[in-house]
Amino acid sequence: MSAGIRRKKTYPIALPFYWFACMLLCAAASCADTPPTLGMEEHPAGQLPMDVPFIDDEGHRTTFAQIMQGKPAILTLNYYGCPGLCTPQLNDLAQNLPMVKLAEGNEYKIITLSFNPDEGPADAAKKKANLLASMPRPFDPAAWTFLTGSDANIRRVTDAVGFQYEKQVGPNGMEEYVHPAVLVALSPEGKITRYLNGIQQLPFDIQMALMEASEGKVRPTIAKGLLFCFAFDPKNKTYVFAAEKFGAIALTLILAGFFLYLVLSGRKTRSMEDKNA
């Protein structure tokens, strides 16, 4: 009789266990939309080589030191014939920069470096012209420099930043680069102060990264800390509280507590039955 009672008492415990396991999977899935830092090995406080020569969009030989002129900068690493991440990332930057409440050229610089050594000044000039034409207000062309260079010099910059990329053959048979999307904030001396991962950014985040870079303050990557608690709303271009993630976590904790209660109450019942047997 007591053995039958124990079977009835212990059997339902398995059901909450499966609920608990399912909720863990749901909670993990709800967090899966956080953008990964694919191809990035971040080097906060690392130093960019400031004297490496490149060719700008006007065909002139220049360096990061000559471009920045003692001002903070945002560095983007793209290639001008990119069919994937580069175009939406640069388009987003072109729309955001006019909303940054700092004077371009006087208070900050933007540098885009192509990591495709086969591209040249003509490719850089074409990309620059298209982006400047798309901006919602006139933007100082001298404030945004587009660079090309040799593979060895490009690698010196990408290695310093931790930007990892690889050339592959795409589904259409064309050679393409697999690479991350990131903005890198640089202090006036070329110190890496912050990474802004992803295709889309907020003007406020870009402005804060530049202001902190001007003071040489190294800050953690925004995407790693914010996007667990917040999700980006592309329509309104702002962060919104990710309530579904916290709901999943809260429900998981409740079910875990219920599961623990059933286990402990089941043991207590069995102990009492054993004593009464």
PDB file of C-alpha atoms in Angstrom:
ATOM      1  CA  MET A   1       0.000   0.000   0.000  1.00  0.00           C
ATOM      2  CA  SER A   2       2.721   2.469   0.988  1.00  0.00           C
ATOM      3  CA  ALA A   3       4.730   1.499  -2.106  1.00  0.00           C
ATOM      4  CA  GLY A   4       1.709   2.387  -4.284  1.00  0.00           C
ATOM      5  CA  ILE A   5       1.354   5.727  -2.534  1.00  0.00           C
ATOM      6  CA  ARG A   6       5.026   6.506  -3.126  1.00  0.00           C
ATOM      7  CA  ARG A   7       4.612   5.828  -6.859  1.00  0.00           C
ATOM      8  CA  LYS A   8       1.652   8.235  -7.012  1.00  0.00           C
ATOM      9  CA  LYS A   9       3.592  10.858  -5.081  1.00  0.00           C
ATOM     10  CA  THR A  10       6.796  10.640  -7.107  1.00  0.00           C
ATOM     11  CA  TYR A  11       5.325  10.287 -10.596  1.00  0.00           C
ATOM     12  CA  PRO A  12       4.043  13.863 -11.015  1.00  0.00           C
ATOM     13  CA  ILE A  13       7.464  15.255 -10.103  1.00  0.00           C
ATOM     14  CA  ALA A  14       8.768  14.319 -13.561  1.00  0.00           C
ATOM     15  CA  LEU A  15       6.266  16.616 -15.273  1.00  0.00           C
ATOM     16  CA  PRO A  16       7.542  19.904 -13.757  1.00  0.00           C
ATOM     17  CA  PHE A  17      11.057  18.729 -14.551  1.00  0.00           C
ATOM     18  CA  TYR A  18      10.220  18.635 -18.267  1.00  0.00           C
ATOM     19  CA  TRP A  19       8.495  22.015 -17.998  1.00  0.00           C
ATOM     20  CA  PHE A  20      11.622  23.370 -16.365  1.00  0.00           C
ATOM     21  CA  ALA A  21      13.859  21.960 -19.093  1.00  0.00           C
ATOM     22  CA  CYS A  22      11.622  23.424 -21.800  1.00  0.00           C
ATOM     23  CA  MET A  23      11.653  26.837 -20.177  1.00  0.00           C
ATOM     24  CA  LEU A  24      15.435  26.812 -20.009  1.00  0.00           C
ATOM     25  CA  LEU A  25      15.494  26.190 -23.759  1.00  0.00           C
ATOM     26  CA  CYS A  26      12.979  28.999 -24.322  1.00  0.00           C
ATOM     27  CA  ALA A  27      14.986  31.407 -22.201  1.00  0.00           C
ATOM     28  CA  ALA A  28      18.124  30.533 -24.155  1.00  0.00           C
ATOM     29  CA  ALA A  29      16.283  31.016 -27.433  1.00  0.00           C
ATOM     30  CA  SER A  30      14.964  34.410 -26.318  1.00  0.00           C
ATOM     31  CA  CYS A  31      18.538  35.599 -25.809  1.00  0.00           C
ATOM     32  CA  ALA A  32      19.788  34.174 -29.097  1.00  0.00           C
ATOM     33  CA  ASP A  33      19.051  37.409 -30.953  1.00  0.00           C
ATOM     34  CA  THR A  34      21.953  39.177 -29.259  1.00  0.00           C
ATOM     35  CA  PRO A  35      24.392  39.974 -32.058  1.00  0.00           C
ATOM     36  CA  PRO A  36      27.602  37.960 -31.747  1.00  0.00           C
ATOM     37  CA  THR A  37      31.007  39.595 -32.030  1.00  0.00           C
ATOM     38  CA  LEU A  38      31.923  37.316 -34.953  1.00  0.00           C
ATOM     39  CA  GLY A  39      35.453  37.899 -36.153  1.00  0.00           C
ATOM     40  CA  MET A  40      36.343  40.383 -33.382  1.00  0.00           C
ATOM     41  CA  GLU A  41      39.084  39.919 -30.820  1.00  0.00           C
ATOM     42  CA  GLU A  42      38.755  43.178 -28.952  1.00  0.00           C
ATOM     43  CA  HIS A  43      41.867  45.019 -27.818  1.00  0.00           C
ATOM     44  CA  PRO A  44      40.617  47.790 -25.493  1.00  0.00           C
ATOM     45  CA  ALA A  45      43.365  50.313 -24.744  1.00  0.00           C
ATOM     46  CA  GLY A  46      45.360  48.876 -27.643  1.00  0.00           C
ATOM     47  CA  GLN A  47      47.396  51.199 -29.829  1.00  0.00           C
ATOM     48  CA  LEU A  48      46.728  51.756 -33.516  1.00  0.00           C
ATOM     49  CA  PRO A  49      49.850  52.205 -35.695  1.00  0.00           C
ATOM     50  CA  MET A  50      49.605  55.890 -36.578  1.00  0.00           C
ATOM     51  CA  ASP A  51      52.457  56.111 -39.098  1.00  0.00           C
ATOM     52  CA  VAL A  52      51.444  53.361 -41.551  1.00  0.00           C
ATOM     53  CA  PRO A  53      51.040  54.874 -45.044  1.00  0.00           C
ATOM     54  CA  PHE A  54      47.802  54.572 -47.022  1.00  0.00           C
ATOM     55  CA  ILE A  55      46.272  56.242 -50.075  1.00  0.00           C
ATOM     56  CA  ASP A  56      43.224  58.444 -49.510  1.00  0.00           C
ATOM     57  CA  ASP A  57      40.193  58.999 -51.755  1.00  0.00           C
ATOM     58  CA  GLU A  58      42.007  61.831 -53.575  1.00  0.00           C
ATOM     59  CA  GLY A  59      45.024  59.677 -54.366  1.00  0.00           C
ATOM     60  CA  HIS A  60      47.309  61.245 -51.759  1.00  0.00           C
ATOM     61  CA  ARG A  61      49.659  59.319 -49.504  1.00  0.00           C
ATOM     62  CA  THR A  62      48.695  59.812 -45.853  1.00  0.00           C
ATOM     63  CA  THR A  63      48.711  58.281 -42.364  1.00  0.00           C
ATOM     64  CA  PHE A  64      46.259  58.087 -39.489  1.00  0.00           C
ATOM     65  CA  ALA A  65      48.265  60.716 -37.614  1.00  0.00           C
ATOM     66  CA  GLN A  66      48.008  63.132 -40.544  1.00  0.00           C
ATOM     67  CA  ILE A  67      44.286  62.523 -40.952  1.00  0.00           C
ATOM     68  CA  MET A  68      43.322  62.781 -37.281  1.00  0.00           C
ATOM     69  CA  GLN A  69      45.459  65.859 -36.517  1.00  0.00           C
ATOM     70  CA  GLY A  70      45.171  65.340 -32.763  1.00  0.00           C
ATOM     71  CA  LYS A  71      41.415  64.713 -32.825  1.00  0.00           C
ATOM     72  CA  PRO A  72      39.420  61.600 -31.826  1.00  0.00           C
ATOM     73  CA  ALA A  73      38.124  59.438 -34.622  1.00  0.00           C
ATOM     74  CA  ILE A  74      35.741  56.662 -35.536  1.00  0.00           C
ATOM     75  CA  LEU A  75      37.361  53.939 -37.630  1.00  0.00           C
ATOM     76  CA  THR A  76      35.313  51.656 -39.860  1.00  0.00           C
ATOM     77  CA  LEU A  77      36.775  48.617 -41.605  1.00  0.00           C
ATOM     78  CA  ASN A  78      34.967  47.755 -44.810  1.00  0.00           C
ATOM     79  CA  TYR A  79      35.592  47.136 -48.478  1.00  0.00           C
ATOM     80  CA  TYR A  80      33.955  49.223 -51.138  1.00  0.00           C
ATOM     81  CA  GLY A  81      32.679  46.389 -53.320  1.00  0.00           C
ATOM     82  CA  CYS A  82      31.135  44.521 -50.386  1.00  0.00           C
ATOM     83  CA  PRO A  83      27.720  42.987 -51.234  1.00  0.00           C
ATOM     84  CA  GLY A  84      26.823  42.305 -47.592  1.00  0.00           C
ATOM     85  CA  LEU A  85      27.395  44.090 -44.275  1.00  0.00           C
ATOM     86  CA  CYS A  86      29.445  47.059 -45.430  1.00  0.00           C
ATOM     87  CA  THR A  87      26.794  48.954 -47.379  1.00  0.00           C
ATOM     88  CA  PRO A  88      24.084  48.924 -44.663  1.00  0.00           C
ATOM     89  CA  GLN A  89      26.678  49.701 -41.991  1.00  0.00           C
ATOM     90  CA  LEU A  90      28.082  52.694 -43.884  1.00  0.00           C
ATOM     91  CA  ASN A  91      24.604  53.864 -44.887  1.00  0.00           C
ATOM     92  CA  ASP A  92      23.558  53.800 -41.229  1.00  0.00           C
ATOM     93  CA  LEU A  93      26.663  55.747 -40.252  1.00  0.00           C
ATOM     94  CA  ALA A  94      25.964  58.320 -42.980  1.00  0.00           C
ATOM     95  CA  GLN A  95      22.470  58.867 -41.597  1.00  0.00           C
ATOM     96  CA  ASN A  96      23.648  59.086 -37.979  1.00  0.00           C
ATOM     97  CA  LEU A  97      26.666  61.391 -38.291  1.00  0.00           C
ATOM     98  CA  PRO A  98      24.621  64.530 -39.124  1.00  0.00           C
ATOM     99  CA  MET A  99      22.733  63.977 -35.846  1.00  0.00           C
ATOM    100  CA  VAL A 100      25.904  63.812 -33.753  1.00  0.00           C
ATOM    101  CA  LYS A 101      26.106  67.065 -31.808  1.00  0.00           C
ATOM    102  CA  LEU A 102      29.787  67.595 -32.463  1.00  0.00           C
ATOM    103  CA  ALA A 103      31.443  69.560 -35.266  1.00  0.00           C
ATOM    104  CA  GLU A 104      32.841  67.141 -37.842  1.00  0.00           C
ATOM    105  CA  GLY A 105      36.371  67.960 -38.860  1.00  0.00           C
ATOM    106  CA  ASN A 106      36.937  70.329 -35.938  1.00  0.00           C
ATOM    107  CA  GLU A 107      36.022  67.968 -33.103  1.00  0.00           C
ATOM    108  CA  TYR A 108      36.305  64.523 -34.677  1.00  0.00           C
ATOM    109  CA  LYS A 109      37.228  62.612 -37.819  1.00  0.00           C
ATOM    110  CA  ILE A 110      35.797  59.540 -39.536  1.00  0.00           C
ATOM    111  CA  ILE A 111      38.133  57.072 -41.256  1.00  0.00           C
ATOM    112  CA  THR A 112      37.023  54.180 -43.440  1.00  0.00           C
ATOM    113  CA  LEU A 113      39.752  51.720 -44.413  1.00  0.00           C
ATOM    114  CA  SER A 114      39.204  49.110 -47.104  1.00  0.00           C
ATOM    115  CA  PHE A 115      40.704  45.765 -46.145  1.00  0.00           C
ATOM    116  CA  ASN A 116      40.621  44.618 -49.783  1.00  0.00           C
ATOM    117  CA  PRO A 117      44.118  45.365 -51.159  1.00  0.00           C
ATOM    118  CA  ASP A 118      42.780  45.151 -54.728  1.00  0.00           C
ATOM    119  CA  GLU A 119      40.736  48.322 -54.268  1.00  0.00           C
ATOM    120  CA  GLY A 120      42.186  51.739 -55.024  1.00  0.00           C
ATOM    121  CA  PRO A 121      41.524  55.471 -54.717  1.00  0.00           C
ATOM    122  CA  ALA A 122      38.864  55.432 -57.459  1.00  0.00           C
ATOM    123  CA  ASP A 123      36.833  52.869 -55.489  1.00  0.00           C
ATOM    124  CA  ALA A 124      37.244  54.946 -52.325  1.00  0.00           C
ATOM    125  CA  ALA A 125      36.220  58.178 -54.075  1.00  0.00           C
ATOM    126  CA  LYS A 126      33.098  56.588 -55.580  1.00  0.00           C
ATOM    127  CA  LYS A 127      31.984  55.172 -52.222  1.00  0.00           C
ATOM    128  CA  LYS A 128      32.615  58.490 -50.487  1.00  0.00           C
ATOM    129  CA  ALA A 129      30.640  60.461 -53.080  1.00  0.00           C
ATOM    130  CA  ASN A 130      27.639  58.125 -52.803  1.00  0.00           C
ATOM    131  CA  LEU A 131      27.579  58.292 -49.004  1.00  0.00           C
ATOM    132  CA  LEU A 132      28.002  62.064 -48.804  1.00  0.00           C
ATOM    133  CA  ALA A 133      25.166  62.489 -51.315  1.00  0.00           C
ATOM    134  CA  SER A 134      22.880  60.324 -49.169  1.00  0.00           C
ATOM    135  CA  MET A 135      23.393  62.326 -45.959  1.00  0.00           C
ATOM    136  CA  PRO A 136      20.437  64.414 -44.699  1.00  0.00           C
ATOM    137  CA  ARG A 137      22.536  67.582 -44.443  1.00  0.00           C
ATOM    138  CA  PRO A 138      25.779  68.853 -45.979  1.00  0.00           C
ATOM    139  CA  PHE A 139      28.728  67.129 -44.314  1.00  0.00           C
ATOM    140  CA  ASP A 140      32.320  68.348 -44.448  1.00  0.00           C
ATOM    141  CA  PRO A 141      34.004  66.023 -46.986  1.00  0.00           C
ATOM    142  CA  ALA A 142      37.381  66.538 -45.319  1.00  0.00           C
ATOM    143  CA  ALA A 143      36.006  65.077 -42.075  1.00  0.00           C
ATOM    144  CA  TRP A 144      35.470  61.594 -43.585  1.00  0.00           C
ATOM    145  CA  THR A 145      38.478  59.986 -45.242  1.00  0.00           C
ATOM    146  CA  PHE A 146      38.348  56.763 -47.264  1.00  0.00           C
ATOM    147  CA  LEU A 147      41.581  54.796 -47.474  1.00  0.00           C
ATOM    148  CA  THR A 148      43.104  51.970 -49.491  1.00  0.00           C
ATOM    149  CA  GLY A 149      46.491  50.338 -49.144  1.00  0.00           C
ATOM    150  CA  SER A 150      48.708  47.294 -49.402  1.00  0.00           C
ATOM    151  CA  ASP A 151      47.800  44.012 -47.746  1.00  0.00           C
ATOM    152  CA  ALA A 152      50.737  44.265 -45.321  1.00  0.00           C
ATOM    153  CA  ASN A 153      49.751  47.761 -44.150  1.00  0.00           C
ATOM    154  CA  ILE A 154      46.086  46.860 -43.904  1.00  0.00           C
ATOM    155  CA  ARG A 155      46.972  43.860 -41.742  1.00  0.00           C
ATOM    156  CA  ARG A 156      48.921  46.051 -39.349  1.00  0.00           C
ATOM    157  CA  VAL A 157      45.760  48.011 -38.626  1.00  0.00           C
ATOM    158  CA  THR A 158      43.315  45.080 -38.547  1.00  0.00           C
ATOM    159  CA  ASP A 159      45.638  43.097 -36.271  1.00  0.00           C
ATOM    160  CA  ALA A 160      45.958  46.039 -33.890  1.00  0.00           C
ATOM    161  CA  VAL A 161      42.175  46.397 -33.733  1.00  0.00           C
ATOM    162  CA  GLY A 162      41.509  42.625 -33.573  1.00  0.00           C
ATOM    163  CA  PHE A 163      39.409  42.669 -36.758  1.00  0.00           C
ATOM    164  CA  GLN A 164      39.406  39.150 -38.215  1.00  0.00           C
ATOM    165  CA  TYR A 165      38.302  38.565 -41.800  1.00  0.00           C
ATOM    166  CA  GLU A 166      38.691  35.951 -44.500  1.00  0.00           C
ATOM    167  CA  LYS A 167      38.252  35.822 -48.257  1.00  0.00           C
ATOM    168  CA  GLN A 168      35.913  33.075 -49.435  1.00  0.00           C
ATOM    169  CA  VAL A 169      34.107  32.080 -52.606  1.00  0.00           C
ATOM    170  CA  GLY A 170      30.440  33.043 -52.316  1.00  0.00           C
ATOM    171  CA  PRO A 171      27.407  31.097 -53.582  1.00  0.00           C
ATOM    172  CA  ASN A 172      27.531  33.046 -56.855  1.00  0.00           C
ATOM    173  CA  GLY A 173      31.120  31.940 -57.449  1.00  0.00           C
ATOM    174  CA  MET A 174      32.498  35.412 -56.695  1.00  0.00           C
ATOM    175  CA  GLU A 175      35.159  36.065 -54.110  1.00  0.00           C
ATOM    176  CA  GLU A 176      33.800  37.761 -50.993  1.00  0.00           C
ATOM    177  CA  TYR A 177      35.108  38.596 -47.549  1.00  0.00           C
ATOM    178  CA  VAL A 178      33.580  37.175 -44.382  1.00  0.00           C
ATOM    179  CA  HIS A 179      33.975  39.851 -41.718  1.00  0.00           C
ATOM    180  CA  PRO A 180      32.289  41.511 -38.715  1.00  0.00           C
ATOM    181  CA  ALA A 181      30.629  44.932 -38.598  1.00  0.00           C
ATOM    182  CA  VAL A 182      32.102  47.293 -36.030  1.00  0.00           C
ATOM    183  CA  LEU A 183      32.961  50.920 -35.346  1.00  0.00           C
ATOM    184  CA  VAL A 184      36.166  51.573 -33.404  1.00  0.00           C
ATOM    185  CA  ALA A 185      36.570  54.743 -31.355  1.00  0.00           C
ATOM    186  CA  LEU A 186      40.123  56.119 -31.257  1.00  0.00           C
ATOM    187  CA  SER A 187      41.679  58.668 -28.949  1.00  0.00           C
ATOM    188  CA  PRO A 188      43.672  61.544 -30.522  1.00  0.00           C
ATOM    189  CA  GLU A 189      46.817  59.457 -29.950  1.00  0.00           C
ATOM    190  CA  GLY A 190      45.298  56.380 -31.623  1.00  0.00           C
ATOM    191  CA  LYS A 191      44.375  54.420 -28.491  1.00  0.00           C
ATOM    192  CA  ILE A 192      41.387  52.100 -28.903  1.00  0.00           C
ATOM    193  CA  THR A 193      38.778  53.355 -26.439  1.00  0.00           C
ATOM    194  CA  ARG A 194      35.566  51.582 -27.468  1.00  0.00           C
ATOM    195  CA  TYR A 195      34.021  49.127 -29.912  1.00  0.00           C
ATOM    196  CA  LEU A 196      30.487  49.613 -31.251  1.00  0.00           C
ATOM    197  CA  ASN A 197      29.457  46.277 -32.720  1.00  0.00           C
ATOM    198  CA  GLY A 198      26.744  45.766 -35.297  1.00  0.00           C
ATOM    199  CA  ILE A 199      25.341  47.396 -38.410  1.00  0.00           C
ATOM    200  CA  GLN A 200      23.073  49.899 -36.668  1.00  0.00           C
ATOM    201  CA  GLN A 201      24.073  52.437 -34.051  1.00  0.00           C
ATOM    202  CA  LEU A 202      22.494  55.353 -32.218  1.00  0.00           C
ATOM    203  CA  PRO A 203      23.780  58.897 -32.794  1.00  0.00           C
ATOM    204  CA  PHE A 204      24.002  59.272 -29.009  1.00  0.00           C
ATOM    205  CA  ASP A 205      26.277  56.217 -28.716  1.00  0.00           C
ATOM    206  CA  ILE A 206      28.555  57.513 -31.475  1.00  0.00           C
ATOM    207  CA  GLN A 207      28.699  60.933 -29.838  1.00  0.00           C
ATOM    208  CA  MET A 208      29.467  59.501 -26.396  1.00  0.00           C
ATOM    209  CA  ALA A 209      32.167  57.234 -27.857  1.00  0.00           C
ATOM    210  CA  LEU A 210      33.815  60.265 -29.493  1.00  0.00           C
ATOM    211  CA  MET A 211      33.591  62.413 -26.358  1.00  0.00           C
ATOM    212  CA  GLU A 212      35.108  59.669 -24.217  1.00  0.00           C
ATOM    213  CA  ALA A 213      37.768  58.996 -26.855  1.00  0.00           C
ATOM    214  CA  SER A 214      38.751  62.674 -26.802  1.00  0.00           C
ATOM    215  CA  GLU A 215      39.653  62.186 -23.138  1.00  0.00           C
ATOM    216  CA  GLY A 216      41.290  58.805 -23.708  1.00  0.00           C
ATOM    217  CA  LYS A 217      38.700  56.988 -21.581  1.00  0.00           C
ATOM    218  CA  VAL A 218      38.453  53.270 -22.354  1.00  0.00           C
ATOM    219  CA  ARG A 219      34.896  51.963 -22.122  1.00  0.00           C
ATOM    220  CA  PRO A 220      33.381  48.460 -22.486  1.00  0.00           C
ATOM    221  CA  THR A 221      31.616  47.387 -25.641  1.00  0.00           C
ATOM    222  CA  ILE A 222      28.035  48.698 -25.650  1.00  0.00           C
ATOM    223  CA  ALA A 223      26.441  45.699 -27.355  1.00  0.00           C
ATOM    224  CA  LYS A 224      27.685  43.218 -24.761  1.00  0.00           C
ATOM    225  CA  GLY A 225      26.152  45.039 -21.826  1.00  0.00           C
ATOM    226  CA  LEU A 226      23.022  46.627 -23.259  1.00  0.00           C
ATOM    227  CA  LEU A 227      21.546  44.125 -25.648  1.00  0.00           C
ATOM    228  CA  PHE A 228      20.823  41.502 -22.988  1.00  0.00           C
ATOM    229  CA  CYS A 229      18.473  43.892 -21.206  1.00  0.00           C
ATOM    230  CA  PHE A 230      17.516  46.006 -24.216  1.00  0.00           C
ATOM    231  CA  ALA A 231      16.716  45.401 -27.872  1.00  0.00           C
ATOM    232  CA  PHE A 232      17.242  47.856 -30.701  1.00  0.00           C
ATOM    233  CA  ASP A 233      14.091  49.204 -32.352  1.00  0.00           C
ATOM    234  CA  PRO A 234      15.182  50.078 -35.926  1.00  0.00           C
ATOM    235  CA  LYS A 235      11.962  51.963 -36.677  1.00  0.00           C
ATOM    236  CA  ASN A 236      12.323  54.425 -33.799  1.00  0.00           C
ATOM    237  CA  LYS A 237      16.145  54.094 -33.650  1.00  0.00           C
ATOM    238  CA  THR A 238      16.235  53.613 -29.904  1.00  0.00           C
ATOM    239  CA  TYR A 239      16.719  50.891 -27.284  1.00  0.00           C
ATOM    240  CA  VAL A 240      13.591  49.339 -25.803  1.00  0.00           C
ATOM    241  CA  PHE A 241      13.322  47.188 -22.707  1.00  0.00           C
ATOM    242  CA  ALA A 242      13.385  43.494 -23.690  1.00  0.00           C
ATOM    243  CA  ALA A 243      10.523  42.416 -21.427  1.00  0.00           C
ATOM    244  CA  GLU A 244      10.172  38.985 -23.030  1.00  0.00           C
ATOM    245  CA  LYS A 245      13.674  38.021 -21.920  1.00  0.00           C
ATOM    246  CA  PHE A 246      13.008  38.909 -18.317  1.00  0.00           C
ATOM    247  CA  GLY A 247       9.591  37.248 -18.511  1.00  0.00           C
ATOM    248  CA  ALA A 248      11.208  34.022 -19.655  1.00  0.00           C
ATOM    249  CA  ILE A 249      13.806  34.222 -16.906  1.00  0.00           C
ATOM    250  CA  ALA A 250      11.184  34.986 -14.234  1.00  0.00           C
ATOM    251  CA  LEU A 251       8.996  32.091 -15.382  1.00  0.00           C
ATOM    252  CA  THR A 252      12.020  29.804 -15.385  1.00  0.00           C
ATOM    253  CA  LEU A 253      12.869  30.775 -11.804  1.00  0.00           C
ATOM    254  CA  ILE A 254       9.253  30.238 -10.697  1.00  0.00           C
ATOM    255  CA  LEU A 255       9.155  26.790 -12.271  1.00  0.00           C
ATOM    256  CA  ALA A 256      12.538  25.962 -10.785  1.00  0.00           C
ATOM    257  CA  GLY A 257      11.240  26.922  -7.338  1.00  0.00           C
ATOM    258  CA  PHE A 258       8.084  24.870  -7.891  1.00  0.00           C
ATOM    259  CA  PHE A 259      10.155  21.904  -9.012  1.00  0.00           C
ATOM    260  CA  LEU A 260      12.369  22.203  -5.915  1.00  0.00           C
ATOM    261  CA  TYR A 261       9.270  22.438  -3.713  1.00  0.00           C
ATOM    262  CA  LEU A 262       7.826  19.239  -5.199  1.00  0.00           C
ATOM    263  CA  VAL A 263      11.095  17.384  -4.758  1.00  0.00           C
ATOM    264  CA  LEU A 264      11.467  18.450  -1.135  1.00  0.00           C
ATOM    265  CA  SER A 265       7.813  17.849  -0.288  1.00  0.00           C
ATOM    266  CA  GLY A 266       7.990  14.433  -1.949  1.00  0.00           C
ATOM    267  CA  ARG A 267      11.001  13.480   0.152  1.00  0.00           C
ATOM    268  CA  LYS A 268       9.293  14.717   3.294  1.00  0.00           C
ATOM    269  CA  THR A 269       6.158  12.657   2.487  1.00  0.00           C
ATOM    270  CA  ARG A 270       8.205   9.533   1.838  1.00  0.00           C
ATOM    271  CA  SER A 271      10.124  10.061   5.081  1.00  0.00           C
ATOM    272  CA  MET A 272       6.890  10.370   7.041  1.00  0.00           C
ATOM    273  CA  GLU A 273       5.445   7.279   5.342  1.00  0.00           C
ATOM    274  CA  ASP A 274       8.578   5.285   6.118  1.00  0.00           C
ATOM    275  CA  LYS A 275       8.313   6.299   9.763  1.00  0.00           C
ATOM    276  CA  ASN A 276       4.633   5.296   9.892  1.00  0.00           C
ATOM    277  CA  ALA A 277       5.212   2.003   8.089  1.00  0.00           C
TER     278      ALA A 277
END
